[in-house]
């Protein structure tokens, strides 16, 4: 049995969950409460000594780092999500890296300095916030251009690149990034967010985020 450990507010966790759902892999999802420090407890460190999410335990095989995990799952199940053809795979890898290193990092800076910094008692980093907004303004037109030329991120077939980009963009509404000026991104995203692999995780990231924040506020007030 595959066990996935993570947080529903974590885009890297969600890309792993989307992949497992898309591949229809029977699995159990285990939420890790970062605020309570569960990722630093001995039982979790046995799964991932780095103490970060996501991580998996696949019948005793333990693996961390979200991109490594999704590649492993797709390869294990011989899925076309991760093509065997060398050049097709290279294109998928290119867009996985672009989504992870550029889009997700930029949005992560915005998300952290809008909400998450408060949870750990850190100070808002205005420079980091503005960097995130600057770089996402550079990234999104590139993604829009790509989707104006192909049905999916890396070509005419859905791939891991789409699941990674989808997870990266999940926080857009939460941090008030207006995607309406990118019609190809909006149409591509709407289609994928209606599919079962996504809805089995949540209606949307924003809905999940609001529910968790409401529960957190209620717990604090009581």
PDB file of C-alpha atoms in Angstrom:
ATOM      1  CA  UNK A   1       0.000   0.000   0.000  1.00  0.00           C
ATOM      2  CA  UNK A   2       1.212   3.479  -0.858  1.00  0.00           C
ATOM      3  CA  UNK A   3       1.169   5.979   2.012  1.00  0.00           C
ATOM      4  CA  UNK A   4       1.425   9.709   1.257  1.00  0.00           C
ATOM      5  CA  UNK A   5       2.404  12.140   4.002  1.00  0.00           C
ATOM      6  CA  UNK A   6       1.855  15.849   3.577  1.00  0.00           C
ATOM      7  CA  UNK A   7      -0.315  18.909   4.045  1.00  0.00           C
ATOM      8  CA  UNK A   8      -3.274  19.952   1.931  1.00  0.00           C
ATOM      9  CA  UNK A   9      -1.918  23.528   1.987  1.00  0.00           C
ATOM     10  CA  UNK A  10       1.329  22.355   0.410  1.00  0.00           C
ATOM     11  CA  UNK A  11       1.520  22.604  -3.383  1.00  0.00           C
ATOM     12  CA  UNK A  12       4.301  19.978  -3.514  1.00  0.00           C
ATOM     13  CA  UNK A  13       2.078  17.607  -1.519  1.00  0.00           C
ATOM     14  CA  UNK A  14      -0.835  18.261  -3.839  1.00  0.00           C
ATOM     15  CA  UNK A  15       1.147  17.437  -6.970  1.00  0.00           C
ATOM     16  CA  UNK A  16       1.888  14.026  -5.435  1.00  0.00           C
ATOM     17  CA  UNK A  17      -1.763  13.489  -4.543  1.00  0.00           C
ATOM     18  CA  UNK A  18      -2.903  14.554  -8.021  1.00  0.00           C
ATOM     19  CA  UNK A  19      -0.467  12.081  -9.554  1.00  0.00           C
ATOM     20  CA  UNK A  20      -1.529   9.181  -7.336  1.00  0.00           C
ATOM     21  CA  UNK A  21      -5.184   9.960  -8.042  1.00  0.00           C
ATOM     22  CA  UNK A  22      -4.627  10.284 -11.785  1.00  0.00           C
ATOM     23  CA  UNK A  23      -2.821   6.945 -11.854  1.00  0.00           C
ATOM     24  CA  UNK A  24      -5.612   5.446  -9.726  1.00  0.00           C
ATOM     25  CA  UNK A  25      -3.118   4.081  -7.232  1.00  0.00           C
ATOM     26  CA  UNK A  26      -4.764   2.798  -4.030  1.00  0.00           C
ATOM     27  CA  UNK A  27      -3.225   4.815  -1.233  1.00  0.00           C
ATOM     28  CA  UNK A  28      -3.709   6.316   2.190  1.00  0.00           C
ATOM     29  CA  UNK A  29      -3.147  10.012   2.764  1.00  0.00           C
ATOM     30  CA  UNK A  30      -1.746  11.075   6.133  1.00  0.00           C
ATOM     31  CA  UNK A  31      -1.983  14.793   6.988  1.00  0.00           C
ATOM     32  CA  UNK A  32       1.105  16.063   8.773  1.00  0.00           C
ATOM     33  CA  UNK A  33       0.446  18.940  11.175  1.00  0.00           C
ATOM     34  CA  UNK A  34       3.379  21.253  10.560  1.00  0.00           C
ATOM     35  CA  UNK A  35       2.173  23.754  13.138  1.00  0.00           C
ATOM     36  CA  UNK A  36       2.357  21.058  15.805  1.00  0.00           C
ATOM     37  CA  UNK A  37       5.820  20.048  14.620  1.00  0.00           C
ATOM     38  CA  UNK A  38       4.781  16.558  13.519  1.00  0.00           C
ATOM     39  CA  UNK A  39       7.337  16.696  10.683  1.00  0.00           C
ATOM     40  CA  UNK A  40      10.102  16.804  13.298  1.00  0.00           C
ATOM     41  CA  UNK A  41       8.881  13.877  15.377  1.00  0.00           C
ATOM     42  CA  UNK A  42      10.854  10.605  15.345  1.00  0.00           C
ATOM     43  CA  UNK A  43       8.071   8.632  13.647  1.00  0.00           C
ATOM     44  CA  UNK A  44       8.020  10.993  10.676  1.00  0.00           C
ATOM     45  CA  UNK A  45      11.806  11.301  10.525  1.00  0.00           C
ATOM     46  CA  UNK A  46      11.913   7.548   9.979  1.00  0.00           C
ATOM     47  CA  UNK A  47      10.036   8.188   6.736  1.00  0.00           C
ATOM     48  CA  UNK A  48      11.933  11.315   5.725  1.00  0.00           C
ATOM     49  CA  UNK A  49      15.045  12.159   7.759  1.00  0.00           C
ATOM     50  CA  UNK A  50      15.045  15.621   6.161  1.00  0.00           C
ATOM     51  CA  UNK A  51      11.833  16.367   8.052  1.00  0.00           C
ATOM     52  CA  UNK A  52       9.982  17.873   5.105  1.00  0.00           C
ATOM     53  CA  UNK A  53       6.774  17.104   3.271  1.00  0.00           C
ATOM     54  CA  UNK A  54       5.704  15.431   1.104  1.00  0.00           C
ATOM     55  CA  UNK A  55       7.079  11.953   1.583  1.00  0.00           C
ATOM     56  CA  UNK A  56       5.863   8.483   0.724  1.00  0.00           C
ATOM     57  CA  UNK A  57       6.177   4.960   2.028  1.00  0.00           C
ATOM     58  CA  UNK A  58       5.457   2.527  -0.788  1.00  0.00           C
ATOM     59  CA  UNK A  59       5.446  -0.919   0.800  1.00  0.00           C
ATOM     60  CA  UNK A  60       8.577  -0.046   2.721  1.00  0.00           C
ATOM     61  CA  UNK A  61      10.260   2.046   0.034  1.00  0.00           C
ATOM     62  CA  UNK A  62      10.549   5.550   1.429  1.00  0.00           C
ATOM     63  CA  UNK A  63      11.028   8.591  -0.783  1.00  0.00           C
ATOM     64  CA  UNK A  64      10.913  12.365  -0.410  1.00  0.00           C
ATOM     65  CA  UNK A  65      11.053  15.379  -2.774  1.00  0.00           C
ATOM     66  CA  UNK A  66       7.842  15.808  -4.742  1.00  0.00           C
ATOM     67  CA  UNK A  67       9.275  15.687  -8.257  1.00  0.00           C
ATOM     68  CA  UNK A  68      11.230  12.530  -7.478  1.00  0.00           C
ATOM     69  CA  UNK A  69       8.056  10.988  -6.057  1.00  0.00           C
ATOM     70  CA  UNK A  70       5.826  11.725  -9.040  1.00  0.00           C
ATOM     71  CA  UNK A  71       8.448  10.490 -11.506  1.00  0.00           C
ATOM     72  CA  UNK A  72       8.822   7.312  -9.478  1.00  0.00           C
ATOM     73  CA  UNK A  73       5.068   6.713  -9.374  1.00  0.00           C
ATOM     74  CA  UNK A  74       4.603   7.336 -13.089  1.00  0.00           C
ATOM     75  CA  UNK A  75       7.546   5.109 -13.996  1.00  0.00           C
ATOM     76  CA  UNK A  76       6.476   2.333 -11.636  1.00  0.00           C
ATOM     77  CA  UNK A  77       3.013   2.279 -13.196  1.00  0.00           C
ATOM     78  CA  UNK A  78       4.384   2.722 -16.732  1.00  0.00           C
ATOM     79  CA  UNK A  79       2.210   5.760 -17.305  1.00  0.00           C
ATOM     80  CA  UNK A  80       2.379   8.004 -20.381  1.00  0.00           C
ATOM     81  CA  UNK A  81       2.239  10.885 -17.911  1.00  0.00           C
ATOM     82  CA  UNK A  82       6.024  10.488 -18.012  1.00  0.00           C
ATOM     83  CA  UNK A  83       6.873   9.463 -21.594  1.00  0.00           C
ATOM     84  CA  UNK A  84       9.498   6.853 -22.396  1.00  0.00           C
ATOM     85  CA  UNK A  85      10.652   8.667 -25.530  1.00  0.00           C
ATOM     86  CA  UNK A  86      13.849  10.546 -24.658  1.00  0.00           C
ATOM     87  CA  UNK A  87      12.922  13.873 -26.241  1.00  0.00           C
ATOM     88  CA  UNK A  88       9.313  13.838 -25.084  1.00  0.00           C
ATOM     89  CA  UNK A  89      10.485  13.056 -21.555  1.00  0.00           C
ATOM     90  CA  UNK A  90      13.025  15.869 -21.727  1.00  0.00           C
ATOM     91  CA  UNK A  91      10.260  18.340 -22.643  1.00  0.00           C
ATOM     92  CA  UNK A  92       8.136  17.137 -19.735  1.00  0.00           C
ATOM     93  CA  UNK A  93      11.150  17.499 -17.426  1.00  0.00           C
ATOM     94  CA  UNK A  94      11.772  20.995 -18.761  1.00  0.00           C
ATOM     95  CA  UNK A  95       8.274  22.127 -17.810  1.00  0.00           C
ATOM     96  CA  UNK A  96       8.313  20.261 -14.490  1.00  0.00           C
ATOM     97  CA  UNK A  97      11.434  22.237 -13.620  1.00  0.00           C
ATOM     98  CA  UNK A  98       9.971  25.503 -14.888  1.00  0.00           C
ATOM     99  CA  UNK A  99       6.786  25.041 -12.851  1.00  0.00           C
ATOM    100  CA  UNK A 100       8.722  24.050  -9.726  1.00  0.00           C
ATOM    101  CA  UNK A 101      11.710  26.389  -9.839  1.00  0.00           C
ATOM    102  CA  UNK A 102      10.045  29.487 -11.235  1.00  0.00           C
ATOM    103  CA  UNK A 103       6.236  29.469 -10.956  1.00  0.00           C
ATOM    104  CA  UNK A 104       5.913  27.654  -7.629  1.00  0.00           C
ATOM    105  CA  UNK A 105       8.797  29.512  -6.025  1.00  0.00           C
ATOM    106  CA  UNK A 106       7.427  32.904  -7.072  1.00  0.00           C
ATOM    107  CA  UNK A 107       3.933  32.101  -5.808  1.00  0.00           C
ATOM    108  CA  UNK A 108       5.438  30.542  -2.692  1.00  0.00           C
ATOM    109  CA  UNK A 109       7.103  33.845  -1.819  1.00  0.00           C
ATOM    110  CA  UNK A 110       3.772  35.618  -2.168  1.00  0.00           C
ATOM    111  CA  UNK A 111       1.874  32.958  -0.222  1.00  0.00           C
ATOM    112  CA  UNK A 112       4.413  32.851   2.583  1.00  0.00           C
ATOM    113  CA  UNK A 113       4.541  36.623   2.999  1.00  0.00           C
ATOM    114  CA  UNK A 114       0.769  36.963   2.793  1.00  0.00           C
ATOM    115  CA  UNK A 115      -0.215  34.205   5.223  1.00  0.00           C
ATOM    116  CA  UNK A 116       2.295  31.585   6.314  1.00  0.00           C
ATOM    117  CA  UNK A 117       4.839  33.888   7.940  1.00  0.00           C
ATOM    118  CA  UNK A 118       2.289  34.613  10.671  1.00  0.00           C
ATOM    119  CA  UNK A 119       2.037  30.972  11.717  1.00  0.00           C
ATOM    120  CA  UNK A 120       5.651  30.746  12.795  1.00  0.00           C
ATOM    121  CA  UNK A 121       5.856  34.173  14.342  1.00  0.00           C
ATOM    122  CA  UNK A 122       8.199  35.397  11.595  1.00  0.00           C
ATOM    123  CA  UNK A 123       8.358  38.902  10.168  1.00  0.00           C
ATOM    124  CA  UNK A 124       6.905  39.785   6.795  1.00  0.00           C
ATOM    125  CA  UNK A 125       9.668  40.040   4.185  1.00  0.00           C
ATOM    126  CA  UNK A 126       8.488  42.828   1.898  1.00  0.00           C
ATOM    127  CA  UNK A 127      11.405  42.364  -0.509  1.00  0.00           C
ATOM    128  CA  UNK A 128      10.594  38.681  -0.925  1.00  0.00           C
ATOM    129  CA  UNK A 129       6.909  39.503  -1.433  1.00  0.00           C
ATOM    130  CA  UNK A 130       7.678  42.003  -4.173  1.00  0.00           C
ATOM    131  CA  UNK A 131      10.170  39.607  -5.783  1.00  0.00           C
ATOM    132  CA  UNK A 132       7.456  36.981  -5.928  1.00  0.00           C
ATOM    133  CA  UNK A 133       5.024  39.358  -7.602  1.00  0.00           C
ATOM    134  CA  UNK A 134       7.693  40.521 -10.042  1.00  0.00           C
ATOM    135  CA  UNK A 135       8.735  37.022 -11.095  1.00  0.00           C
ATOM    136  CA  UNK A 136       5.220  35.626 -11.381  1.00  0.00           C
ATOM    137  CA  UNK A 137       4.533  38.525 -13.744  1.00  0.00           C
ATOM    138  CA  UNK A 138       7.375  37.217 -15.886  1.00  0.00           C
ATOM    139  CA  UNK A 139       6.419  33.543 -15.606  1.00  0.00           C
ATOM    140  CA  UNK A 140       2.723  33.608 -16.410  1.00  0.00           C
ATOM    141  CA  UNK A 141       2.996  35.134 -19.901  1.00  0.00           C
ATOM    142  CA  UNK A 142       5.432  32.330 -20.796  1.00  0.00           C
ATOM    143  CA  UNK A 143       2.976  29.679 -19.604  1.00  0.00           C
ATOM    144  CA  UNK A 144       0.163  31.457 -21.467  1.00  0.00           C
ATOM    145  CA  UNK A 145       2.222  31.483 -24.656  1.00  0.00           C
ATOM    146  CA  UNK A 146       2.950  27.776 -24.341  1.00  0.00           C
ATOM    147  CA  UNK A 147      -0.723  26.914 -23.835  1.00  0.00           C
ATOM    148  CA  UNK A 148      -1.670  29.029 -26.845  1.00  0.00           C
ATOM    149  CA  UNK A 149       0.400  26.618 -28.932  1.00  0.00           C
ATOM    150  CA  UNK A 150      -0.481  23.258 -27.369  1.00  0.00           C
ATOM    151  CA  UNK A 151      -3.373  21.638 -25.551  1.00  0.00           C
ATOM    152  CA  UNK A 152      -1.251  20.769 -22.546  1.00  0.00           C
ATOM    153  CA  UNK A 153       1.915  22.171 -21.034  1.00  0.00           C
ATOM    154  CA  UNK A 154       4.363  19.843 -22.767  1.00  0.00           C
ATOM    155  CA  UNK A 155       2.391  19.005 -25.909  1.00  0.00           C
ATOM    156  CA  UNK A 156      -0.881  17.464 -27.012  1.00  0.00           C
ATOM    157  CA  UNK A 157      -1.075  14.897 -24.221  1.00  0.00           C
ATOM    158  CA  UNK A 158      -1.435  15.449 -20.498  1.00  0.00           C
ATOM    159  CA  UNK A 159       1.769  14.804 -18.568  1.00  0.00           C
ATOM    160  CA  UNK A 160       3.351  15.243 -15.169  1.00  0.00           C
ATOM    161  CA  UNK A 161       4.180  18.791 -16.257  1.00  0.00           C
ATOM    162  CA  UNK A 162       0.469  19.645 -16.164  1.00  0.00           C
ATOM    163  CA  UNK A 163      -0.025  18.239 -12.681  1.00  0.00           C
ATOM    164  CA  UNK A 164       2.994  20.140 -11.373  1.00  0.00           C
ATOM    165  CA  UNK A 165       1.931  23.407 -13.008  1.00  0.00           C
ATOM    166  CA  UNK A 166      -1.633  22.925 -11.781  1.00  0.00           C
ATOM    167  CA  UNK A 167      -0.421  22.475  -8.205  1.00  0.00           C
ATOM    168  CA  UNK A 168       1.854  25.490  -8.533  1.00  0.00           C
ATOM    169  CA  UNK A 169      -1.013  27.711  -9.691  1.00  0.00           C
ATOM    170  CA  UNK A 170      -3.458  26.432  -7.062  1.00  0.00           C
ATOM    171  CA  UNK A 171      -2.726  29.328  -4.703  1.00  0.00           C
ATOM    172  CA  UNK A 172      -3.457  32.024  -7.307  1.00  0.00           C
ATOM    173  CA  UNK A 173      -6.890  33.037  -6.018  1.00  0.00           C
ATOM    174  CA  UNK A 174      -5.775  32.811  -2.402  1.00  0.00           C
ATOM    175  CA  UNK A 175      -3.095  35.455  -2.991  1.00  0.00           C
ATOM    176  CA  UNK A 176      -5.224  37.510  -5.416  1.00  0.00           C
ATOM    177  CA  UNK A 177      -3.274  36.812  -8.594  1.00  0.00           C
ATOM    178  CA  UNK A 178      -5.589  37.705 -11.467  1.00  0.00           C
ATOM    179  CA  UNK A 179      -5.412  34.937 -14.071  1.00  0.00           C
ATOM    180  CA  UNK A 180      -8.263  36.305 -16.187  1.00  0.00           C
ATOM    181  CA  UNK A 181      -5.745  38.093 -18.408  1.00  0.00           C
ATOM    182  CA  UNK A 182      -4.390  34.657 -19.379  1.00  0.00           C
ATOM    183  CA  UNK A 183      -7.327  32.966 -21.154  1.00  0.00           C
ATOM    184  CA  UNK A 184      -5.411  29.854 -22.197  1.00  0.00           C
ATOM    185  CA  UNK A 185      -4.240  29.252 -18.633  1.00  0.00           C
ATOM    186  CA  UNK A 186      -7.789  29.775 -17.361  1.00  0.00           C
ATOM    187  CA  UNK A 187      -9.314  27.302 -19.860  1.00  0.00           C
ATOM    188  CA  UNK A 188      -6.591  24.681 -19.291  1.00  0.00           C
ATOM    189  CA  UNK A 189      -6.885  25.023 -15.530  1.00  0.00           C
ATOM    190  CA  UNK A 190     -10.695  24.887 -15.532  1.00  0.00           C
ATOM    191  CA  UNK A 191     -10.614  21.640 -17.481  1.00  0.00           C
ATOM    192  CA  UNK A 192      -8.118  19.944 -15.181  1.00  0.00           C
ATOM    193  CA  UNK A 193      -9.783  21.184 -11.998  1.00  0.00           C
ATOM    194  CA  UNK A 194     -13.025  19.505 -13.077  1.00  0.00           C
ATOM    195  CA  UNK A 195     -11.397  16.091 -13.374  1.00  0.00           C
ATOM    196  CA  UNK A 196     -11.673  13.391 -10.724  1.00  0.00           C
ATOM    197  CA  UNK A 197      -7.986  13.311  -9.842  1.00  0.00           C
ATOM    198  CA  UNK A 198      -8.372  16.917  -8.686  1.00  0.00           C
ATOM    199  CA  UNK A 199     -11.837  16.877  -7.110  1.00  0.00           C
ATOM    200  CA  UNK A 200     -10.903  13.803  -5.077  1.00  0.00           C
ATOM    201  CA  UNK A 201      -8.409  16.082  -3.290  1.00  0.00           C
ATOM    202  CA  UNK A 202     -10.531  19.194  -2.924  1.00  0.00           C
ATOM    203  CA  UNK A 203     -13.050  21.404  -4.685  1.00  0.00           C
ATOM    204  CA  UNK A 204     -10.271  23.953  -5.016  1.00  0.00           C
ATOM    205  CA  UNK A 205      -7.201  24.984  -3.064  1.00  0.00           C
ATOM    206  CA  UNK A 206      -8.919  28.211  -2.008  1.00  0.00           C
ATOM    207  CA  UNK A 207     -11.924  26.360  -0.579  1.00  0.00           C
ATOM    208  CA  UNK A 208      -9.601  23.998   1.317  1.00  0.00           C
ATOM    209  CA  UNK A 209      -7.496  26.909   2.551  1.00  0.00           C
ATOM    210  CA  UNK A 210     -10.531  28.844   3.794  1.00  0.00           C
ATOM    211  CA  UNK A 211     -11.874  25.803   5.659  1.00  0.00           C
ATOM    212  CA  UNK A 212      -8.542  25.211   7.376  1.00  0.00           C
ATOM    213  CA  UNK A 213      -8.181  28.889   8.298  1.00  0.00           C
ATOM    214  CA  UNK A 214     -11.730  28.972   9.675  1.00  0.00           C
ATOM    215  CA  UNK A 215     -11.063  25.881  11.787  1.00  0.00           C
ATOM    216  CA  UNK A 216      -7.792  27.393  12.983  1.00  0.00           C
ATOM    217  CA  UNK A 217      -9.514  30.657  13.968  1.00  0.00           C
ATOM    218  CA  UNK A 218     -12.241  28.775  15.808  1.00  0.00           C
ATOM    219  CA  UNK A 219      -9.664  26.733  17.717  1.00  0.00           C
ATOM    220  CA  UNK A 220      -7.799  29.898  18.727  1.00  0.00           C
ATOM    221  CA  UNK A 221     -11.004  31.603  19.883  1.00  0.00           C
ATOM    222  CA  UNK A 222     -11.956  28.638  22.059  1.00  0.00           C
TER     223      UNK A 222
END
